mmCIF file of C-alpha atoms and ligand atoms in Angstrom:
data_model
loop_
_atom_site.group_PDB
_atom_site.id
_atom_site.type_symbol
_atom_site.label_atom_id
_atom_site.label_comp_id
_atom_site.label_asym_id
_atom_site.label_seq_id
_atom_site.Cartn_x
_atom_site.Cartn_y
_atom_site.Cartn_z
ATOM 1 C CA UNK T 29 9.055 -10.389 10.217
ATOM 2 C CA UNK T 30 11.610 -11.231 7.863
ATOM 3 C CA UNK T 31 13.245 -7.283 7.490
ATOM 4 C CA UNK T 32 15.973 -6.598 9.239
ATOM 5 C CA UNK T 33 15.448 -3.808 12.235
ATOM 6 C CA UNK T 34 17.099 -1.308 10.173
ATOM 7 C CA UNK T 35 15.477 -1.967 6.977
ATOM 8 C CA UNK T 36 12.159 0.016 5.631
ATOM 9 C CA UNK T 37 10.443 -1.565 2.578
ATOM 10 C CA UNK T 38 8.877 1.401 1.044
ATOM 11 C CA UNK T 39 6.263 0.891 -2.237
ATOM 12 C CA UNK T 40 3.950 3.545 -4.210
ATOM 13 C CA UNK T 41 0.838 2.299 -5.792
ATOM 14 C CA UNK T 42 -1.433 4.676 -8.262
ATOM 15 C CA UNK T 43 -4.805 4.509 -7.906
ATOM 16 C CA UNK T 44 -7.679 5.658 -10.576
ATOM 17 C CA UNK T 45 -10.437 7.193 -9.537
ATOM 18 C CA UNK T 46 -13.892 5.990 -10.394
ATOM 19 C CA UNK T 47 -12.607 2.763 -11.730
ATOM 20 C CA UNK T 48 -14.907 -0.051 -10.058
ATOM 21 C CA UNK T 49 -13.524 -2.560 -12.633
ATOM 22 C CA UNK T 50 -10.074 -2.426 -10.669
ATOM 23 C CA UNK T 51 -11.143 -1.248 -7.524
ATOM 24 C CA UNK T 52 -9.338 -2.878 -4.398
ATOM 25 C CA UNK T 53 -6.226 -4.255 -6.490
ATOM 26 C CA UNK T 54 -4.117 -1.810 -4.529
ATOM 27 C CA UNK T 55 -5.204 -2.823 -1.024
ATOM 28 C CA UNK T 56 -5.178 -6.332 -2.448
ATOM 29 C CA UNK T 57 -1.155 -6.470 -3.472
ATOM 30 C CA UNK T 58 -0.716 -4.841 0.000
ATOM 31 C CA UNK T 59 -1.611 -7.626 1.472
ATOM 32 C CA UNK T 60 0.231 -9.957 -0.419
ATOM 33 C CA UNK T 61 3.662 -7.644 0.152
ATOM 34 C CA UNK T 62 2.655 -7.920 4.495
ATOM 35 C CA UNK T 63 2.133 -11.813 3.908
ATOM 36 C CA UNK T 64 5.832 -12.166 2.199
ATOM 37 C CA UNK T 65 7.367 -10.022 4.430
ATOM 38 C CA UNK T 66 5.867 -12.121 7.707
ATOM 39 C CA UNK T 67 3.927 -9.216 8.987
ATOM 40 C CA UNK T 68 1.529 -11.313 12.250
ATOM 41 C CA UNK T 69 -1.792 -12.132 10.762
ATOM 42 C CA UNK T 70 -3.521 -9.557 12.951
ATOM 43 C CA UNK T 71 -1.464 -6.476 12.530
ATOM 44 C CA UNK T 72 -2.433 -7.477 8.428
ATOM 45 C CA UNK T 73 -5.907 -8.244 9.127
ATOM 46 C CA UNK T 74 -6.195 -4.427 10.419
ATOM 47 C CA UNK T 75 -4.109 -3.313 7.440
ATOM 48 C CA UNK T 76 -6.078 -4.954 4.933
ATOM 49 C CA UNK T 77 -9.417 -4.120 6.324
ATOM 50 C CA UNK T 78 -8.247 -0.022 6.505
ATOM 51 C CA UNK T 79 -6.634 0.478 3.442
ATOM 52 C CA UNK T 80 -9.176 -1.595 1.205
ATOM 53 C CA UNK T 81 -12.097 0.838 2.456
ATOM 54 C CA UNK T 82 -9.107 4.270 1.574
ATOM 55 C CA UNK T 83 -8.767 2.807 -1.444
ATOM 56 C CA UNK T 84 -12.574 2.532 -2.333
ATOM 57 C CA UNK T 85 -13.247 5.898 -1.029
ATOM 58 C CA UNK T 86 -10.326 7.485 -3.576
ATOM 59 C CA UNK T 87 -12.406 5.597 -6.391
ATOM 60 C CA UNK T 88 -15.473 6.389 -5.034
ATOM 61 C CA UNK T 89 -14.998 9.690 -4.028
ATOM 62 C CA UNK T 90 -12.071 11.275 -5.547
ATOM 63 C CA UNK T 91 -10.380 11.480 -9.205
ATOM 64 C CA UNK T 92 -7.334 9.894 -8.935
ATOM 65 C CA UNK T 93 -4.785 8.887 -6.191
ATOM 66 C CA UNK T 94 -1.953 6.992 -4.493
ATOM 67 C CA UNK T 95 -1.016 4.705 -1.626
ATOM 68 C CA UNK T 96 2.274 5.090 -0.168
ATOM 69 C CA UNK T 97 3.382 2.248 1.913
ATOM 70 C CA UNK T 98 5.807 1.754 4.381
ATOM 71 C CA UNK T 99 6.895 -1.041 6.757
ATOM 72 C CA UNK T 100 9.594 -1.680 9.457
ATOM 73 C CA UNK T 101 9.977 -4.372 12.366
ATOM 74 C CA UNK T 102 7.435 -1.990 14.389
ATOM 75 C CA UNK T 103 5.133 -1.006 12.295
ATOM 76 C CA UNK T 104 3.098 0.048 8.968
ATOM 77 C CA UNK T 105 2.314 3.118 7.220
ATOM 78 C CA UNK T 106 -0.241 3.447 5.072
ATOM 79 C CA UNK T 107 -0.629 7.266 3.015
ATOM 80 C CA UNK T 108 -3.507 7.601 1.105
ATOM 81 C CA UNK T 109 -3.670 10.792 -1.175
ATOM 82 C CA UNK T 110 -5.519 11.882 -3.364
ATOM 83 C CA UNK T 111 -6.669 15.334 -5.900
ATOM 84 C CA UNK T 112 -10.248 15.222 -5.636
ATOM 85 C CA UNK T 113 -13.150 17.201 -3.789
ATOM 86 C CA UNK T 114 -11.830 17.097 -0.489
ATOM 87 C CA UNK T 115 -13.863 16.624 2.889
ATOM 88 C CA UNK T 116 -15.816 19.725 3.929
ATOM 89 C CA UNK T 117 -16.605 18.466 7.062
ATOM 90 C CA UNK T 118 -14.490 16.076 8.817
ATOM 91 C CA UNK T 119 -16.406 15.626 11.631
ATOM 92 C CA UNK T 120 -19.798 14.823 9.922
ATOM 93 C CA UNK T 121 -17.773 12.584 7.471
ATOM 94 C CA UNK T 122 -16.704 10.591 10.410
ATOM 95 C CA UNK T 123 -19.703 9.253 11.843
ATOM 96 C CA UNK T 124 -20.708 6.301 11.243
ATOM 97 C CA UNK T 125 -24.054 6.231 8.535
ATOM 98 C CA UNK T 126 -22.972 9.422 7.071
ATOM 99 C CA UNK T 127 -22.515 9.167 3.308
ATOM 100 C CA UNK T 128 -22.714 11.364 0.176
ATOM 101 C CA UNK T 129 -22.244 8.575 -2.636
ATOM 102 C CA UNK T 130 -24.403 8.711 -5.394
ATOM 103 C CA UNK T 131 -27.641 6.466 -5.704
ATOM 104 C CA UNK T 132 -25.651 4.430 -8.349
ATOM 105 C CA UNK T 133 -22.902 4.492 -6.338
ATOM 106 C CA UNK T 134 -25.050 2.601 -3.563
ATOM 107 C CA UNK T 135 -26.829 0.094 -6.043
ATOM 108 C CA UNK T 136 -23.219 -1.296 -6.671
ATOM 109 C CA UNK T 137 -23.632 -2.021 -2.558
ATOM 110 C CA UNK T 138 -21.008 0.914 -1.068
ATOM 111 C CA UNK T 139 -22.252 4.235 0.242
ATOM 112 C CA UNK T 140 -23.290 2.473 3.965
ATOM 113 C CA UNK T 141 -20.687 5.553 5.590
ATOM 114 C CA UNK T 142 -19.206 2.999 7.459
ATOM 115 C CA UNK T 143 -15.247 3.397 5.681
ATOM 116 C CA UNK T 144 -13.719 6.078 7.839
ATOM 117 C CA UNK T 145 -15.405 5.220 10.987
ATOM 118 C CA UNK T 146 -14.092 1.402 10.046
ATOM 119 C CA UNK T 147 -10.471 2.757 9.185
ATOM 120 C CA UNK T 148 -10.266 4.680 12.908
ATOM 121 C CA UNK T 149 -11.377 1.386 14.584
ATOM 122 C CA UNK T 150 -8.691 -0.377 12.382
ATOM 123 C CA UNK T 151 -5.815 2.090 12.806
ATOM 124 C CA UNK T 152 -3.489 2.379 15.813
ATOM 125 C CA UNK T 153 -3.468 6.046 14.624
ATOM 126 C CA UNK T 154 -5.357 7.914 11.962
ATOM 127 C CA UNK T 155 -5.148 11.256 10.543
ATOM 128 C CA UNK T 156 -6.747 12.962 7.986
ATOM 129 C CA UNK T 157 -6.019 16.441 6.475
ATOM 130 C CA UNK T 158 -8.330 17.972 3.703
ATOM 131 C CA UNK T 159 -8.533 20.454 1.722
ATOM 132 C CA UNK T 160 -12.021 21.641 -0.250
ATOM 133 C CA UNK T 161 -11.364 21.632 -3.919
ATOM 134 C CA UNK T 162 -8.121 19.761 -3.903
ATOM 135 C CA UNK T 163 -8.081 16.617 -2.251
ATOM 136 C CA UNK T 164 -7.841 14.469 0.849
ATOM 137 C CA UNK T 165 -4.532 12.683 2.346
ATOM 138 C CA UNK T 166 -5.508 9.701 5.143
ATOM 139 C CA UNK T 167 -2.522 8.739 7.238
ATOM 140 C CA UNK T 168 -3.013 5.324 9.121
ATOM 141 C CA UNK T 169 -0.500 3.432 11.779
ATOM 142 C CA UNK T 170 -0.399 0.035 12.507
ATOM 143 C CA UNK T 171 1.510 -1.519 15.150
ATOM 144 C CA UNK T 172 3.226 -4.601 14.346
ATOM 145 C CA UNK T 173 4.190 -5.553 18.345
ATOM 146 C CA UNK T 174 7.301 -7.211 16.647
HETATM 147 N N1 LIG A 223 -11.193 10.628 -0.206
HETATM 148 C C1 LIG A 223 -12.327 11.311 -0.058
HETATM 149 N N2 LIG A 223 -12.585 12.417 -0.818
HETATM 150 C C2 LIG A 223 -13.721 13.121 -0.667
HETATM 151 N N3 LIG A 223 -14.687 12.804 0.211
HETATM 152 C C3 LIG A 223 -14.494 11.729 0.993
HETATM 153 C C4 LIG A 223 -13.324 10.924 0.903
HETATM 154 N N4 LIG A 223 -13.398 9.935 1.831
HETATM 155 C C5 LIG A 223 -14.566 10.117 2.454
HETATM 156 N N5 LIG A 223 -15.241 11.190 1.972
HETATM 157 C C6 LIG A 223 -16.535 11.739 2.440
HETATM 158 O O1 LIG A 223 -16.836 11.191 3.716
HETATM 159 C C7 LIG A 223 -18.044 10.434 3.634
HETATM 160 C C8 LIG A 223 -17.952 9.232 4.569
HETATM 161 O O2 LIG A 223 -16.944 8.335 4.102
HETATM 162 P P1 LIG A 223 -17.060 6.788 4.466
HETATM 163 O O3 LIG A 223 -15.935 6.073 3.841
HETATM 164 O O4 LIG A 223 -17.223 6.666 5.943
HETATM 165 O O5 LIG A 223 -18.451 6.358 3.794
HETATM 166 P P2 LIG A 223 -18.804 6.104 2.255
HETATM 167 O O6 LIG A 223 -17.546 6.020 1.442
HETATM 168 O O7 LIG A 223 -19.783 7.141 1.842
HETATM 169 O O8 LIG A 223 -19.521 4.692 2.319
HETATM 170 P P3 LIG A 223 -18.811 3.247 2.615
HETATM 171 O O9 LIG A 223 -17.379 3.534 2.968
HETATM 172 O O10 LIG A 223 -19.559 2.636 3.746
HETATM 173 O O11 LIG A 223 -18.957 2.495 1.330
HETATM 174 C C9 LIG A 223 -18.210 10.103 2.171
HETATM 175 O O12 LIG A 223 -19.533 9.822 1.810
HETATM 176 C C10 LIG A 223 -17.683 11.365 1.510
HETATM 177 O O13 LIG A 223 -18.633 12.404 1.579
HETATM 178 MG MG1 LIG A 224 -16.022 4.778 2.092
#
């Protein structure tokens, strides 16, 4: 990667809730950022894959949010918050299949409950932390091996 071992590149994105028309921009420029800064092809495969189905799940699910993204030589951090309805149960949200999008929601071809469960299998470490009525903040690690 082309930052120096003491360098962080650190970027904030906004993201609007229930906006399909721009939906996936964010995770999009992401990508571009890992490409110029000569992340390996894997470590932004994983990325890309993780925060594109955070993203969709803030515009899906929530009313308005943020990624926060950090890099260094070892690895990326991806924050995803967001002021919405929060998860009630984290668990159940989790497995794979379980959804609560809307039937409309699910004509437009997302709603399969397949984000999270894709995110953890992405993520060299996840965490989520939730709070009913407020909103959701995902934390995701990836490894770099550089
Ligand atoms: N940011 C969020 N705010 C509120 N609820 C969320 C959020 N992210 C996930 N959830 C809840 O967890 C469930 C499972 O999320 P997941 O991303 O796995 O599936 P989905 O978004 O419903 O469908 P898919 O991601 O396959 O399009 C959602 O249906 C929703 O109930
Ligand atoms: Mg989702």
């Amino acid at each position: 990667m082309t930052i120096e071992p003491l360098e962080q590149l650190v970027q904030s994105f906004e993201i609007a809730g229930q906006d399909f028309s721009r939906a996936g921009e964010v995770s999009s420029k992401i990508r571009r950022i890992l490409q110029q800064i000569g992340a390996p092809v894997e470590t932004i495969r994983r990325t890309s894959v993780a925060t594109y189905e955070a993203e969709m799940n803030v515009v899906i699910h929530a009313q308005s949010g943020r990624i926060d993204l950090s890099a260094d030589r070892c690895a990326i951090q991806i924050t995803v918050s967001d002021v919405g309805p929060g998860i009630v149960d984290l668990d159940l949200a989790m497995q794979p299949g379980y959804s609560t999008a809307s039937e409309e929601v699910r004509e437009m071809g997302f709603g399969a409950g397949m984000g999270l469960s894709n995110m953890a299998r992405c993520a060299d470490d996840l965490s989520i932390d939730s709070v009913v009525g407020q909103g959701t903040t995902v934390k995701m690690q990836f490894r770099t091996n550089g």
